[in-house]
C-alpha positions as CSV (number, residue, x, y, z in Angstrom):
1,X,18.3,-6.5,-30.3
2,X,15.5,-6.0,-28.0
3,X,17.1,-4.7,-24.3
4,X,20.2,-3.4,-26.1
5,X,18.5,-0.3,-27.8
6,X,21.3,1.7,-26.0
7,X,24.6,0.0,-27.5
8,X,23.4,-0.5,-30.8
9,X,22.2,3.1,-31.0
10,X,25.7,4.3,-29.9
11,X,27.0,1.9,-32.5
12,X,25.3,3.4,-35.0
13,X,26.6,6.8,-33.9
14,X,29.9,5.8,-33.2
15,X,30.1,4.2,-36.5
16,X,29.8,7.8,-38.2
17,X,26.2,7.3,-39.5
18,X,24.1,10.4,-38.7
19,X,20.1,9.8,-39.1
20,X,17.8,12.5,-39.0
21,X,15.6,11.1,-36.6
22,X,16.0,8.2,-34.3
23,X,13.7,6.5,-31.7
24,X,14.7,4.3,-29.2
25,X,13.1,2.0,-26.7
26,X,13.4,3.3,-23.2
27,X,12.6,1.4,-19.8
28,X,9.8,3.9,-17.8
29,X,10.8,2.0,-14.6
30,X,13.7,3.8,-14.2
31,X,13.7,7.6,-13.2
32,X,15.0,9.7,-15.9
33,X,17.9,10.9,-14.0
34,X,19.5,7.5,-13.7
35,X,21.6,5.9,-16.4
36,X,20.7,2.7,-15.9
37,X,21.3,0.1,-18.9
38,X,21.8,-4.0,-19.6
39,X,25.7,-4.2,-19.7
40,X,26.7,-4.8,-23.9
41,X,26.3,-8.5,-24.8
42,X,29.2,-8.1,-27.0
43,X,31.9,-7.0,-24.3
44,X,34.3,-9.0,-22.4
45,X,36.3,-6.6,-20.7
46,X,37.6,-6.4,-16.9
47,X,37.8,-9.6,-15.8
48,X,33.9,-9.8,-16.3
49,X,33.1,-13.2,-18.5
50,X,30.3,-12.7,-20.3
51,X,30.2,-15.2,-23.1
52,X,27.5,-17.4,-21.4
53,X,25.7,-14.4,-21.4
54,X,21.7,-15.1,-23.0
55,X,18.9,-12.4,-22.7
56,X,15.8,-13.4,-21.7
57,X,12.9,-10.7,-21.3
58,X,13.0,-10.3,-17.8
59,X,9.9,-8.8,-15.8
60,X,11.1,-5.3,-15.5
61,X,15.0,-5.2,-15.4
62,X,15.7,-4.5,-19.7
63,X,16.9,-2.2,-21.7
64,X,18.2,1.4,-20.8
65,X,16.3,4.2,-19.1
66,X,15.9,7.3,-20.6
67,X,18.9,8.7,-18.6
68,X,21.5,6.7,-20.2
69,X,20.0,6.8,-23.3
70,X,20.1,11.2,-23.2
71,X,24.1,10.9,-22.2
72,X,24.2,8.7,-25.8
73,X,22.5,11.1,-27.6
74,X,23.8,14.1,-26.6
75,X,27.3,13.0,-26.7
76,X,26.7,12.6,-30.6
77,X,24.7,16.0,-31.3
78,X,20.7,14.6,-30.7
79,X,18.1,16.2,-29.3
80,X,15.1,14.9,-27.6
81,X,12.0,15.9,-29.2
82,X,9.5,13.9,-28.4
83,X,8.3,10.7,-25.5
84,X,6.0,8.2,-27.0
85,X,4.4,7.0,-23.9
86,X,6.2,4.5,-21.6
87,X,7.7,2.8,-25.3
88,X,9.9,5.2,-27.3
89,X,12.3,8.9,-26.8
90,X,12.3,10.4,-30.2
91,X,15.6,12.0,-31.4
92,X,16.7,14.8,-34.0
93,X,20.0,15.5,-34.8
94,X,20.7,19.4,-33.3
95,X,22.4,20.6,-37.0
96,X,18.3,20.1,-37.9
97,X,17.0,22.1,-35.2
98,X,19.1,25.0,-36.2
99,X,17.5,27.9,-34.4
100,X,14.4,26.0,-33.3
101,X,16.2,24.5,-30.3
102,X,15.3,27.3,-28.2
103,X,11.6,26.8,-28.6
104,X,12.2,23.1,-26.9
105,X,11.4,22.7,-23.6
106,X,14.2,20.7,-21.6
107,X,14.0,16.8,-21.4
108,X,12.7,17.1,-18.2
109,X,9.6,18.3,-19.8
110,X,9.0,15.6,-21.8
111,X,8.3,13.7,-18.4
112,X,6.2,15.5,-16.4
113,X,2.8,13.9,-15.2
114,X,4.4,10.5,-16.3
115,X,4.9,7.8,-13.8
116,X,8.4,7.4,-14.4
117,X,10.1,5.0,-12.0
118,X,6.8,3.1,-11.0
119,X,6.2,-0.2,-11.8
120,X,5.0,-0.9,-15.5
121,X,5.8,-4.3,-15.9
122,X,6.2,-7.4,-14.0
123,X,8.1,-7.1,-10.9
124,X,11.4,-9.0,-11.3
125,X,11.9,-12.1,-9.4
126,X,15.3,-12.9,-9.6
127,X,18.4,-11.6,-8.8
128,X,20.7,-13.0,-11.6
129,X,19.5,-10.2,-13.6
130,X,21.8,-7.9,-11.2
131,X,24.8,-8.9,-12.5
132,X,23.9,-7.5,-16.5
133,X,23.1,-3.9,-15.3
134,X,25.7,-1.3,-15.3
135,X,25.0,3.0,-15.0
136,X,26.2,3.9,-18.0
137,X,27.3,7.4,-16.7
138,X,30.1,5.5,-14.7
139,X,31.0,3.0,-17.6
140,X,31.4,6.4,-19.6
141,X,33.2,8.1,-16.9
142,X,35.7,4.9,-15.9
143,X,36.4,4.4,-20.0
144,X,34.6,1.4,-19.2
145,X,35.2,-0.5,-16.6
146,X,32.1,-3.0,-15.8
147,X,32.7,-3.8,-12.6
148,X,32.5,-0.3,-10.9
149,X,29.6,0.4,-13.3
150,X,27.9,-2.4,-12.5
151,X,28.7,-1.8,-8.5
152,X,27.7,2.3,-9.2
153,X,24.2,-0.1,-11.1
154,X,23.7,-1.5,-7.4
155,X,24.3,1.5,-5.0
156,X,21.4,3.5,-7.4
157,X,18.8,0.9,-7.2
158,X,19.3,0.0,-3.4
159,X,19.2,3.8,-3.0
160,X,16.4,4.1,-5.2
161,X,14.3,0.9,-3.6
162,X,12.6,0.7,-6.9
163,X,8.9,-1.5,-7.0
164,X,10.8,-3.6,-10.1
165,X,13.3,-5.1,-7.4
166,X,11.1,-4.9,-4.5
167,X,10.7,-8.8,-4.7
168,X,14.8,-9.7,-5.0
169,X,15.4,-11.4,-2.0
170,X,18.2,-9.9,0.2
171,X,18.7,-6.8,-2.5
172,X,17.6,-3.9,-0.4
């Protein structure tokens, strides 16, 4: 599971269950306003072949950043209520809340004086991880096509020039 806290959280969503309280893993080397993710292991969809595909932890480039992870959980009724360092976004479904989601800051909040987008693990070296990361706001808004997402991926890290990919030859 490890890297795919996004699609196995929106499975569980998806699939009707409704915890309480959920945490998921983030990546802090994304900004929080990018939906950055790993691409689902289990699709195969739009011409995009992805049955050789094996995860191996690589340097920086895992998981989802906090970004994609807020378009999940709001989608499905979640509010952020808490950041455990650079590890974990803590989750409570709104019905909970009730009245007490006023008294919330925004998620924004949740990030400030953090480092977000800085380099928090080891730079990545290679550029095959490129073609396993998607923005998941564009695989939302295209009903899932992978290859825009995965082009929309590019564009935001080029634009971005991240320290994580600063060492991809030929990327920026």
């Amino acid at each position: 599971m490890d890297s795919h806290d996004l699609w196995v959280f929106r499975a569980i969503l998806e699939a009707g269950y409704r915890p309480r309280v959920i945490t998921t893993e983030y990546n802090s080397n994304y900004p929080i306003t990018d939906a950055i993710t790993l691409l689902d292991p289990t699709i195969v969809r739009n011409s995009v072949d992805i049955g050789k595909f094996e995860f191996k932890f690589s340097q920086c480039a895992w998981g989802a950043g906090a970004g994609a992870l807020r378009i999940v959980a709001e989608a499905h009724g979640y509010k952020m209520v808490g950041r455990v360092g650079y590890l974990d976004l803590i989750w409570v479904r709104n019905d909970l809340l009730m009245n007490q989601c006023s008294l919330l800051p925004p998620f924004e909040w949740f990030f400030h004086n953090a480092s977000i987008g800085k380099l928090h693990h080891g730079q990545q070296s290679s550029s095959d991880i490129l073609s396993q990361i998607i923005d998941y706001e564009t695989y939302v808004r295209t009903g899932g096509n992978l290859t825009a997402s995965n082009r929309a991926a590019h564009s935001i890290l080029k634009r971005r020039r991240l320290p994580c990919y600063e060492s991809v030859k030929n990327f920026f």
